[in-house]
Amino acid sequence: MILTMATRNENMAPFMAVHPGMMIKPELVERGITQKAFASLLGVQPSHLSEIINGKRALTTDMAIRIEKAIGIPAKILLAAQTQYDLETADIAIDDNQHETIMVTIPVRDHNLFKEVVHRFGWS
């Protein structure tokens, strides 16, 4: 799942990718299963499951299959969500790296130039 925002030309652009772990957490809450109990059911350490649920670790094929067998969320959906998350995260990183930072030194005595730069960059 991805949240989007409209840009000036109304194209939709990603600004926050959502990890597939966000699909698992509400399911556990709804079923009244603790993360510790679910980790035990899956045969993994609670910290490992916690990292997946909190988006700090990628969901593997093996883990997706275990989750499907345990609570019925199809592995294909979980893995598609992970792939989408990976792609969106990469796109966001690329977009962030395309912004350029420029350092400008303007002599204090040249106030008109300073005002012009502030105006052109919309900092006023």
mmCIF file of N, CA and C in Angstrom:
data_model
loop_
_atom_site.group_PDB
_atom_site.id
_atom_site.type_symbol
_atom_site.label_atom_id
_atom_site.label_comp_id
_atom_site.label_asym_id
_atom_site.label_seq_id
_atom_site.Cartn_x
_atom_site.Cartn_y
_atom_site.Cartn_z
ATOM 1 N N MET A 1 0.849 -1.164 0.000
ATOM 2 C CA MET A 1 0.000 0.000 0.000
ATOM 3 C C MET A 1 0.897 1.229 0.000
ATOM 4 N N ILE A 2 0.467 2.259 -0.677
ATOM 5 C CA ILE A 2 1.240 3.498 -0.721
ATOM 6 C C ILE A 2 0.312 4.682 -0.540
ATOM 7 N N LEU A 3 0.795 5.641 0.182
ATOM 8 C CA LEU A 3 0.084 6.902 0.313
ATOM 9 C C LEU A 3 0.641 7.822 -0.757
ATOM 10 N N THR A 4 -0.217 8.609 -1.385
ATOM 11 C CA THR A 4 0.259 9.474 -2.455
ATOM 12 C C THR A 4 -0.165 10.907 -2.220
ATOM 13 N N MET A 5 0.459 11.803 -2.956
ATOM 14 C CA MET A 5 0.083 13.209 -2.905
ATOM 15 C C MET A 5 0.104 13.744 -4.331
ATOM 16 N N ALA A 6 -0.739 14.712 -4.586
ATOM 17 C CA ALA A 6 -0.779 15.311 -5.915
ATOM 18 C C ALA A 6 0.314 16.362 -6.024
ATOM 19 N N THR A 7 0.969 16.383 -7.159
ATOM 20 C CA THR A 7 1.969 17.413 -7.413
ATOM 21 C C THR A 7 1.310 18.513 -8.230
ATOM 22 N N ARG A 8 2.053 19.537 -8.589
ATOM 23 C CA ARG A 8 1.485 20.671 -9.324
ATOM 24 C C ARG A 8 0.784 20.257 -10.601
ATOM 25 N N ASN A 9 1.328 19.281 -11.300
ATOM 26 C CA ASN A 9 0.694 18.854 -12.546
ATOM 27 C C ASN A 9 -0.312 17.730 -12.305
ATOM 28 N N GLU A 10 -0.691 17.520 -11.060
ATOM 29 C CA GLU A 10 -1.700 16.559 -10.635
ATOM 30 C C GLU A 10 -1.309 15.101 -10.859
ATOM 31 N N ASN A 11 -0.044 14.818 -11.134
ATOM 32 C CA ASN A 11 0.407 13.430 -11.171
ATOM 33 C C ASN A 11 0.515 12.954 -9.739
ATOM 34 N N MET A 12 0.237 11.688 -9.544
ATOM 35 C CA MET A 12 0.346 11.145 -8.199
ATOM 36 C C MET A 12 1.796 10.717 -7.968
ATOM 37 N N ALA A 13 2.353 11.127 -6.835
ATOM 38 C CA ALA A 13 3.739 10.806 -6.528
ATOM 39 C C ALA A 13 3.809 10.184 -5.141
ATOM 40 N N PRO A 14 4.585 9.103 -4.958
ATOM 41 C CA PRO A 14 4.673 8.478 -3.639
ATOM 42 C C PRO A 14 5.424 9.367 -2.670
ATOM 43 N N PHE A 15 4.963 9.390 -1.418
ATOM 44 C CA PHE A 15 5.733 10.106 -0.414
ATOM 45 C C PHE A 15 5.929 9.290 0.845
ATOM 46 N N MET A 16 5.232 8.177 0.978
ATOM 47 C CA MET A 16 5.461 7.331 2.137
ATOM 48 C C MET A 16 5.099 5.896 1.791
ATOM 49 N N ALA A 17 6.063 5.021 1.789
ATOM 50 C CA ALA A 17 5.806 3.611 1.529
ATOM 51 C C ALA A 17 5.343 2.942 2.822
ATOM 52 N N VAL A 18 4.473 1.968 2.699
ATOM 53 C CA VAL A 18 3.947 1.255 3.862
ATOM 54 C C VAL A 18 4.412 -0.199 3.806
ATOM 55 N N HIS A 19 5.067 -0.631 4.855
ATOM 56 C CA HIS A 19 5.627 -1.972 4.953
ATOM 57 C C HIS A 19 4.517 -3.005 5.151
ATOM 58 N N PRO A 20 4.681 -4.228 4.598
ATOM 59 C CA PRO A 20 3.646 -5.255 4.746
ATOM 60 C C PRO A 20 3.408 -5.687 6.192
ATOM 61 N N GLY A 21 4.347 -5.420 7.065
ATOM 62 C CA GLY A 21 4.134 -5.717 8.485
ATOM 63 C C GLY A 21 2.906 -5.013 9.037
ATOM 64 N N MET A 22 2.559 -3.889 8.392
ATOM 65 C CA MET A 22 1.370 -3.146 8.813
ATOM 66 C C MET A 22 0.089 -3.933 8.531
ATOM 67 N N MET A 23 0.145 -4.939 7.676
ATOM 68 C CA MET A 23 -1.011 -5.786 7.403
ATOM 69 C C MET A 23 -1.157 -6.867 8.475
ATOM 70 N N ILE A 24 -0.056 -7.256 9.064
ATOM 71 C CA ILE A 24 -0.049 -8.353 10.025
ATOM 72 C C ILE A 24 -0.514 -7.894 11.403
ATOM 73 N N LYS A 25 -0.024 -6.743 11.826
ATOM 74 C CA LYS A 25 -0.309 -6.261 13.179
ATOM 75 C C LYS A 25 -1.806 -6.175 13.488
ATOM 76 N N PRO A 26 -2.628 -5.528 12.633
ATOM 77 C CA PRO A 26 -4.055 -5.444 12.945
ATOM 78 C C PRO A 26 -4.730 -6.815 12.978
ATOM 79 N N GLU A 27 -4.227 -7.730 12.178
ATOM 80 C CA GLU A 27 -4.783 -9.085 12.149
ATOM 81 C C GLU A 27 -4.557 -9.777 13.489
ATOM 82 N N LEU A 28 -3.377 -9.593 14.059
ATOM 83 C CA LEU A 28 -3.084 -10.180 15.364
ATOM 84 C C LEU A 28 -3.949 -9.553 16.447
ATOM 85 N N VAL A 29 -4.099 -8.250 16.404
ATOM 86 C CA VAL A 29 -4.936 -7.541 17.382
ATOM 87 C C VAL A 29 -6.371 -8.040 17.298
ATOM 88 N N GLU A 30 -6.894 -8.137 16.079
ATOM 89 C CA GLU A 30 -8.272 -8.591 15.858
ATOM 90 C C GLU A 30 -8.496 -10.000 16.412
ATOM 91 N N ARG A 31 -7.485 -10.850 16.298
ATOM 92 C CA ARG A 31 -7.601 -12.237 16.753
ATOM 93 C C ARG A 31 -7.200 -12.420 18.215
ATOM 94 N N GLY A 32 -6.705 -11.358 18.836
ATOM 95 C CA GLY A 32 -6.279 -11.451 20.233
ATOM 96 C C GLY A 32 -5.028 -12.285 20.427
ATOM 97 N N ILE A 33 -4.160 -12.293 19.423
ATOM 98 C CA ILE A 33 -2.901 -13.046 19.486
ATOM 99 C C ILE A 33 -1.767 -12.082 19.797
ATOM 100 N N THR A 34 -0.983 -12.388 20.797
ATOM 101 C CA THR A 34 0.169 -11.541 21.107
ATOM 102 C C THR A 34 1.280 -11.809 20.096
ATOM 103 N N GLN A 35 2.140 -10.832 19.928
ATOM 104 C CA GLN A 35 3.272 -11.017 19.020
ATOM 105 C C GLN A 35 4.165 -12.151 19.504
ATOM 106 N N LYS A 36 4.306 -12.275 20.815
ATOM 107 C CA LYS A 36 5.155 -13.334 21.381
ATOM 108 C C LYS A 36 4.569 -14.710 21.056
ATOM 109 N N ALA A 37 3.258 -14.864 21.224
ATOM 110 C CA ALA A 37 2.608 -16.139 20.914
ATOM 111 C C ALA A 37 2.678 -16.438 19.416
ATOM 112 N N PHE A 38 2.497 -15.393 18.602
ATOM 113 C CA PHE A 38 2.544 -15.581 17.149
ATOM 114 C C PHE A 38 3.953 -15.953 16.705
ATOM 115 N N ALA A 39 4.945 -15.343 17.286
ATOM 116 C CA ALA A 39 6.333 -15.676 16.959
ATOM 117 C C ALA A 39 6.605 -17.144 17.283
ATOM 118 N N SER A 40 6.106 -17.595 18.425
ATOM 119 C CA SER A 40 6.276 -18.992 18.812
ATOM 120 C C SER A 40 5.586 -19.919 17.812
ATOM 121 N N LEU A 41 4.384 -19.539 17.384
ATOM 122 C CA LEU A 41 3.637 -20.318 16.391
ATOM 123 C C LEU A 41 4.397 -20.405 15.070
ATOM 124 N N LEU A 42 5.062 -19.307 14.700
ATOM 125 C CA LEU A 42 5.828 -19.268 13.449
ATOM 126 C C LEU A 42 7.200 -19.925 13.565
ATOM 127 N N GLY A 43 7.645 -20.147 14.787
ATOM 128 C CA GLY A 43 8.958 -20.737 15.008
ATOM 129 C C GLY A 43 10.099 -19.754 14.855
ATOM 130 N N VAL A 44 9.838 -18.486 15.214
ATOM 131 C CA VAL A 44 10.880 -17.453 15.148
ATOM 132 C C VAL A 44 10.960 -16.733 16.484
ATOM 133 N N GLN A 45 12.039 -16.010 16.671
ATOM 134 C CA GLN A 45 12.199 -15.213 17.881
ATOM 135 C C GLN A 45 11.215 -14.046 17.857
ATOM 136 N N PRO A 46 10.666 -13.662 19.017
ATOM 137 C CA PRO A 46 9.762 -12.511 19.063
ATOM 138 C C PRO A 46 10.389 -11.244 18.483
ATOM 139 N N SER A 47 11.683 -11.053 18.681
ATOM 140 C CA SER A 47 12.350 -9.856 18.158
ATOM 141 C C SER A 47 12.357 -9.863 16.625
ATOM 142 N N HIS A 48 12.495 -11.047 16.041
ATOM 143 C CA HIS A 48 12.478 -11.182 14.572
ATOM 144 C C HIS A 48 11.112 -10.767 14.028
ATOM 145 N N LEU A 49 10.053 -11.279 14.624
ATOM 146 C CA LEU A 49 8.696 -10.925 14.203
ATOM 147 C C LEU A 49 8.424 -9.446 14.433
ATOM 148 N N SER A 50 8.868 -8.929 15.555
ATOM 149 C CA SER A 50 8.668 -7.516 15.869
ATOM 150 C C SER A 50 9.310 -6.619 14.814
ATOM 151 N N GLU A 51 10.486 -6.982 14.366
ATOM 152 C CA GLU A 51 11.171 -6.196 13.334
ATOM 153 C C GLU A 51 10.396 -6.211 12.021
ATOM 154 N N ILE A 52 9.783 -7.329 11.685
ATOM 155 C CA ILE A 52 8.970 -7.401 10.469
ATOM 156 C C ILE A 52 7.731 -6.534 10.631
ATOM 157 N N ILE A 53 7.034 -6.711 11.733
ATOM 158 C CA ILE A 53 5.793 -5.965 11.969
ATOM 159 C C ILE A 53 6.047 -4.462 12.005
ATOM 160 N N ASN A 54 7.188 -4.062 12.530
ATOM 161 C CA ASN A 54 7.505 -2.642 12.639
ATOM 162 C C ASN A 54 8.274 -2.097 11.435
ATOM 163 N N GLY A 55 8.378 -2.896 10.376
ATOM 164 C CA GLY A 55 8.987 -2.422 9.133
ATOM 165 C C GLY A 55 10.492 -2.273 9.170
ATOM 166 N N LYS A 56 11.147 -2.927 10.108
ATOM 167 C CA LYS A 56 12.601 -2.817 10.214
ATOM 168 C C LYS A 56 13.322 -3.981 9.546
ATOM 169 N N ARG A 57 12.540 -4.979 9.113
ATOM 170 C CA ARG A 57 13.110 -6.158 8.451
ATOM 171 C C ARG A 57 12.186 -6.527 7.297
ATOM 172 N N ALA A 58 12.777 -6.920 6.185
ATOM 173 C CA ALA A 58 11.979 -7.329 5.027
ATOM 174 C C ALA A 58 11.289 -8.658 5.295
ATOM 175 N N LEU A 59 10.134 -8.810 4.709
ATOM 176 C CA LEU A 59 9.383 -10.054 4.796
ATOM 177 C C LEU A 59 9.917 -11.005 3.734
ATOM 178 N N THR A 60 10.385 -12.169 4.156
ATOM 179 C CA THR A 60 10.926 -13.152 3.216
ATOM 180 C C THR A 60 9.812 -14.072 2.719
ATOM 181 N N THR A 61 10.109 -14.809 1.661
ATOM 182 C CA THR A 61 9.154 -15.783 1.130
ATOM 183 C C THR A 61 8.820 -16.828 2.188
ATOM 184 N N ASP A 62 9.831 -17.323 2.859
ATOM 185 C CA ASP A 62 9.623 -18.324 3.905
ATOM 186 C C ASP A 62 8.686 -17.799 4.992
ATOM 187 N N MET A 63 8.925 -16.588 5.441
ATOM 188 C CA MET A 63 8.088 -16.012 6.501
ATOM 189 C C MET A 63 6.668 -15.765 6.005
ATOM 190 N N ALA A 64 6.518 -15.326 4.764
ATOM 191 C CA ALA A 64 5.184 -15.097 4.203
ATOM 192 C C ALA A 64 4.389 -16.403 4.171
ATOM 193 N N ILE A 65 5.038 -17.494 3.802
ATOM 194 C CA ILE A 65 4.369 -18.804 3.764
ATOM 195 C C ILE A 65 3.979 -19.242 5.175
ATOM 196 N N ARG A 66 4.863 -19.027 6.139
ATOM 197 C CA ARG A 66 4.539 -19.375 7.530
ATOM 198 C C ARG A 66 3.328 -18.593 8.023
ATOM 199 N N ILE A 67 3.296 -17.300 7.682
ATOM 200 C CA ILE A 67 2.178 -16.445 8.109
ATOM 201 C C ILE A 67 0.884 -16.904 7.447
ATOM 202 N N GLU A 68 0.956 -17.249 6.168
ATOM 203 C CA GLU A 68 -0.240 -17.735 5.466
ATOM 204 C C GLU A 68 -0.782 -18.995 6.142
ATOM 205 N N LYS A 69 0.103 -19.927 6.465
ATOM 206 C CA LYS A 69 -0.331 -21.166 7.114
ATOM 207 C C LYS A 69 -0.902 -20.905 8.500
ATOM 208 N N ALA A 70 -0.359 -19.914 9.191
ATOM 209 C CA ALA A 70 -0.791 -19.637 10.567
ATOM 210 C C ALA A 70 -2.104 -18.860 10.640
ATOM 211 N N ILE A 71 -2.247 -17.801 9.844
ATOM 212 C CA ILE A 71 -3.446 -16.959 9.985
ATOM 213 C C ILE A 71 -4.192 -16.705 8.682
ATOM 214 N N GLY A 72 -3.705 -17.272 7.583
ATOM 215 C CA GLY A 72 -4.476 -17.229 6.353
ATOM 216 C C GLY A 72 -4.295 -16.026 5.453
ATOM 217 N N ILE A 73 -3.436 -15.079 5.799
ATOM 218 C CA ILE A 73 -3.161 -13.976 4.863
ATOM 219 C C ILE A 73 -2.329 -14.574 3.734
ATOM 220 N N PRO A 74 -2.826 -14.527 2.501
ATOM 221 C CA PRO A 74 -2.093 -15.169 1.397
ATOM 222 C C PRO A 74 -0.660 -14.653 1.258
ATOM 223 N N ALA A 75 0.266 -15.604 1.134
ATOM 224 C CA ALA A 75 1.678 -15.256 0.981
ATOM 225 C C ALA A 75 1.884 -14.370 -0.237
ATOM 226 N N LYS A 76 1.112 -14.620 -1.313
ATOM 227 C CA LYS A 76 1.254 -13.816 -2.530
ATOM 228 C C LYS A 76 0.952 -12.343 -2.252
ATOM 229 N N ILE A 77 -0.048 -12.091 -1.440
ATOM 230 C CA ILE A 77 -0.403 -10.704 -1.108
ATOM 231 C C ILE A 77 0.687 -10.070 -0.263
ATOM 232 N N LEU A 78 1.173 -10.804 0.728
ATOM 233 C CA LEU A 78 2.236 -10.277 1.590
ATOM 234 C C LEU A 78 3.501 -9.983 0.785
ATOM 235 N N LEU A 79 3.862 -10.906 -0.100
ATOM 236 C CA LEU A 79 5.079 -10.717 -0.904
ATOM 237 C C LEU A 79 4.912 -9.603 -1.928
ATOM 238 N N ALA A 80 3.708 -9.466 -2.477
ATOM 239 C CA ALA A 80 3.446 -8.351 -3.399
ATOM 240 C C ALA A 80 3.575 -7.034 -2.655
ATOM 241 N N ALA A 81 3.076 -7.002 -1.412
ATOM 242 C CA ALA A 81 3.197 -5.786 -0.601
ATOM 243 C C ALA A 81 4.663 -5.479 -0.303
ATOM 244 N N GLN A 82 5.464 -6.507 -0.025
ATOM 245 C CA GLN A 82 6.896 -6.297 0.237
ATOM 246 C C GLN A 82 7.600 -5.771 -1.000
ATOM 247 N N THR A 83 7.282 -6.350 -2.152
ATOM 248 C CA THR A 83 7.887 -5.890 -3.409
ATOM 249 C C THR A 83 7.510 -4.443 -3.686
ATOM 250 N N GLN A 84 6.234 -4.122 -3.503
ATOM 251 C CA GLN A 84 5.768 -2.747 -3.711
ATOM 252 C C GLN A 84 6.482 -1.792 -2.755
ATOM 253 N N TYR A 85 6.614 -2.208 -1.503
ATOM 254 C CA TYR A 85 7.312 -1.395 -0.504
ATOM 255 C C TYR A 85 8.762 -1.147 -0.933
ATOM 256 N N ASP A 86 9.432 -2.217 -1.383
ATOM 257 C CA ASP A 86 10.827 -2.085 -1.819
ATOM 258 C C ASP A 86 10.950 -1.121 -2.997
ATOM 259 N N LEU A 87 10.048 -1.238 -3.964
ATOM 260 C CA LEU A 87 10.084 -0.352 -5.129
ATOM 261 C C LEU A 87 9.812 1.097 -4.731
ATOM 262 N N GLU A 88 8.810 1.291 -3.893
ATOM 263 C CA GLU A 88 8.459 2.650 -3.481
ATOM 264 C C GLU A 88 9.561 3.276 -2.636
ATOM 265 N N THR A 89 10.162 2.480 -1.788
ATOM 266 C CA THR A 89 11.264 2.987 -0.964
ATOM 267 C C THR A 89 12.431 3.396 -1.852
ATOM 268 N N ALA A 90 12.710 2.596 -2.882
ATOM 269 C CA ALA A 90 13.784 2.943 -3.821
ATOM 270 C C ALA A 90 13.434 4.215 -4.584
ATOM 271 N N ASP A 91 12.174 4.348 -5.028
ATOM 272 C CA ASP A 91 11.749 5.554 -5.744
ATOM 273 C C ASP A 91 11.875 6.790 -4.866
ATOM 274 N N ILE A 92 11.483 6.664 -3.607
ATOM 275 C CA ILE A 92 11.565 7.794 -2.682
ATOM 276 C C ILE A 92 13.024 8.190 -2.487
ATOM 277 N N ALA A 93 13.912 7.199 -2.338
ATOM 278 C CA ALA A 93 15.335 7.492 -2.159
ATOM 279 C C ALA A 93 15.900 8.186 -3.391
ATOM 280 N N ILE A 94 15.502 7.739 -4.575
ATOM 281 C CA ILE A 94 15.970 8.369 -5.816
ATOM 282 C C ILE A 94 15.481 9.807 -5.879
ATOM 283 N N ASP A 95 14.194 10.024 -5.585
ATOM 284 C CA ASP A 95 13.640 11.378 -5.601
ATOM 285 C C ASP A 95 14.355 12.283 -4.614
ATOM 286 N N ASP A 96 14.643 11.758 -3.412
ATOM 287 C CA ASP A 96 15.330 12.556 -2.397
ATOM 288 C C ASP A 96 16.727 12.940 -2.844
ATOM 289 N N ASN A 97 17.389 12.041 -3.561
ATOM 290 C CA ASN A 97 18.756 12.317 -4.014
ATOM 291 C C ASN A 97 18.802 13.268 -5.195
ATOM 292 N N GLN A 98 17.666 13.517 -5.834
ATOM 293 C CA GLN A 98 17.646 14.412 -6.980
ATOM 294 C C GLN A 98 17.535 15.873 -6.563
ATOM 295 N N HIS A 99 17.275 16.117 -5.309
ATOM 296 C CA HIS A 99 17.232 17.497 -4.833
ATOM 297 C C HIS A 99 18.659 17.952 -4.585
ATOM 298 N N GLU A 100 18.977 19.098 -5.063
ATOM 299 C CA GLU A 100 20.338 19.583 -4.993
ATOM 300 C C GLU A 100 20.443 20.686 -3.942
ATOM 301 N N THR A 101 21.459 20.607 -3.147
ATOM 302 C CA THR A 101 21.723 21.644 -2.163
ATOM 303 C C THR A 101 22.898 22.475 -2.651
ATOM 304 N N ILE A 102 22.708 23.767 -2.655
ATOM 305 C CA ILE A 102 23.749 24.672 -3.137
ATOM 306 C C ILE A 102 24.114 25.629 -2.011
ATOM 307 N N MET A 103 25.387 25.733 -1.749
ATOM 308 C CA MET A 103 25.833 26.687 -0.748
ATOM 309 C C MET A 103 26.294 27.945 -1.480
ATOM 310 N N VAL A 104 25.768 29.070 -1.045
ATOM 311 C CA VAL A 104 26.101 30.343 -1.676
ATOM 312 C C VAL A 104 26.626 31.280 -0.600
ATOM 313 N N THR A 105 27.739 31.902 -0.878
ATOM 314 C CA THR A 105 28.270 32.917 0.023
ATOM 315 C C THR A 105 28.035 34.274 -0.629
ATOM 316 N N ILE A 106 27.284 35.111 0.069
ATOM 317 C CA ILE A 106 26.965 36.434 -0.455
ATOM 318 C C ILE A 106 27.570 37.464 0.499
ATOM 319 N N PRO A 107 28.375 38.363 -0.039
ATOM 320 C CA PRO A 107 28.940 39.403 0.828
ATOM 321 C C PRO A 107 27.822 40.197 1.500
ATOM 322 N N VAL A 108 27.974 40.463 2.761
ATOM 323 C CA VAL A 108 26.954 41.192 3.517
ATOM 324 C C VAL A 108 26.698 42.566 2.909
ATOM 325 N N ARG A 109 27.703 43.171 2.325
ATOM 326 C CA ARG A 109 27.551 44.515 1.781
ATOM 327 C C ARG A 109 26.622 44.556 0.563
ATOM 328 N N ASP A 110 26.375 43.386 -0.082
ATOM 329 C CA ASP A 110 25.532 43.362 -1.272
ATOM 330 C C ASP A 110 24.119 42.893 -0.915
ATOM 331 N N HIS A 111 23.369 43.774 -0.248
ATOM 332 C CA HIS A 111 22.026 43.448 0.219
ATOM 333 C C HIS A 111 21.046 43.216 -0.934
ATOM 334 N N ASN A 112 21.226 43.930 -2.044
ATOM 335 C CA ASN A 112 20.325 43.747 -3.181
ATOM 336 C C ASN A 112 20.433 42.336 -3.763
ATOM 337 N N LEU A 113 21.654 41.817 -3.871
ATOM 338 C CA LEU A 113 21.850 40.472 -4.368
ATOM 339 C C LEU A 113 21.226 39.465 -3.405
ATOM 340 N N PHE A 114 21.420 39.687 -2.142
ATOM 341 C CA PHE A 114 20.845 38.810 -1.127
ATOM 342 C C PHE A 114 19.316 38.799 -1.243
ATOM 343 N N LYS A 115 18.700 39.957 -1.364
ATOM 344 C CA LYS A 115 17.244 40.057 -1.499
ATOM 345 C C LYS A 115 16.769 39.341 -2.757
ATOM 346 N N GLU A 116 17.523 39.469 -3.849
ATOM 347 C CA GLU A 116 17.157 38.821 -5.111
ATOM 348 C C GLU A 116 17.195 37.289 -4.974
ATOM 349 N N VAL A 117 18.219 36.769 -4.334
ATOM 350 C CA VAL A 117 18.325 35.316 -4.121
ATOM 351 C C VAL A 117 17.176 34.833 -3.255
ATOM 352 N N VAL A 118 16.890 35.550 -2.183
ATOM 353 C CA VAL A 118 15.790 35.173 -1.296
ATOM 354 C C VAL A 118 14.471 35.176 -2.082
ATOM 355 N N HIS A 119 14.273 36.174 -2.897
ATOM 356 C CA HIS A 119 13.047 36.269 -3.700
ATOM 357 C C HIS A 119 12.934 35.140 -4.720
ATOM 358 N N ARG A 120 14.022 34.868 -5.456
ATOM 359 C CA ARG A 120 14.002 33.848 -6.513
ATOM 360 C C ARG A 120 13.767 32.449 -5.972
ATOM 361 N N PHE A 121 14.293 32.157 -4.803
ATOM 362 C CA PHE A 121 14.096 30.835 -4.216
ATOM 363 C C PHE A 121 12.829 30.747 -3.369
ATOM 364 N N GLY A 122 12.102 31.836 -3.287
ATOM 365 C CA GLY A 122 10.843 31.823 -2.546
ATOM 366 C C GLY A 122 11.010 31.715 -1.042
ATOM 367 N N TRP A 123 12.113 32.238 -0.537
ATOM 368 C CA TRP A 123 12.371 32.153 0.895
ATOM 369 C C TRP A 123 11.775 33.307 1.665
ATOM 370 N N SER A 124 11.178 34.254 0.953
ATOM 371 C CA SER A 124 10.648 35.424 1.657
ATOM 372 C C SER A 124 9.215 35.206 2.078
#
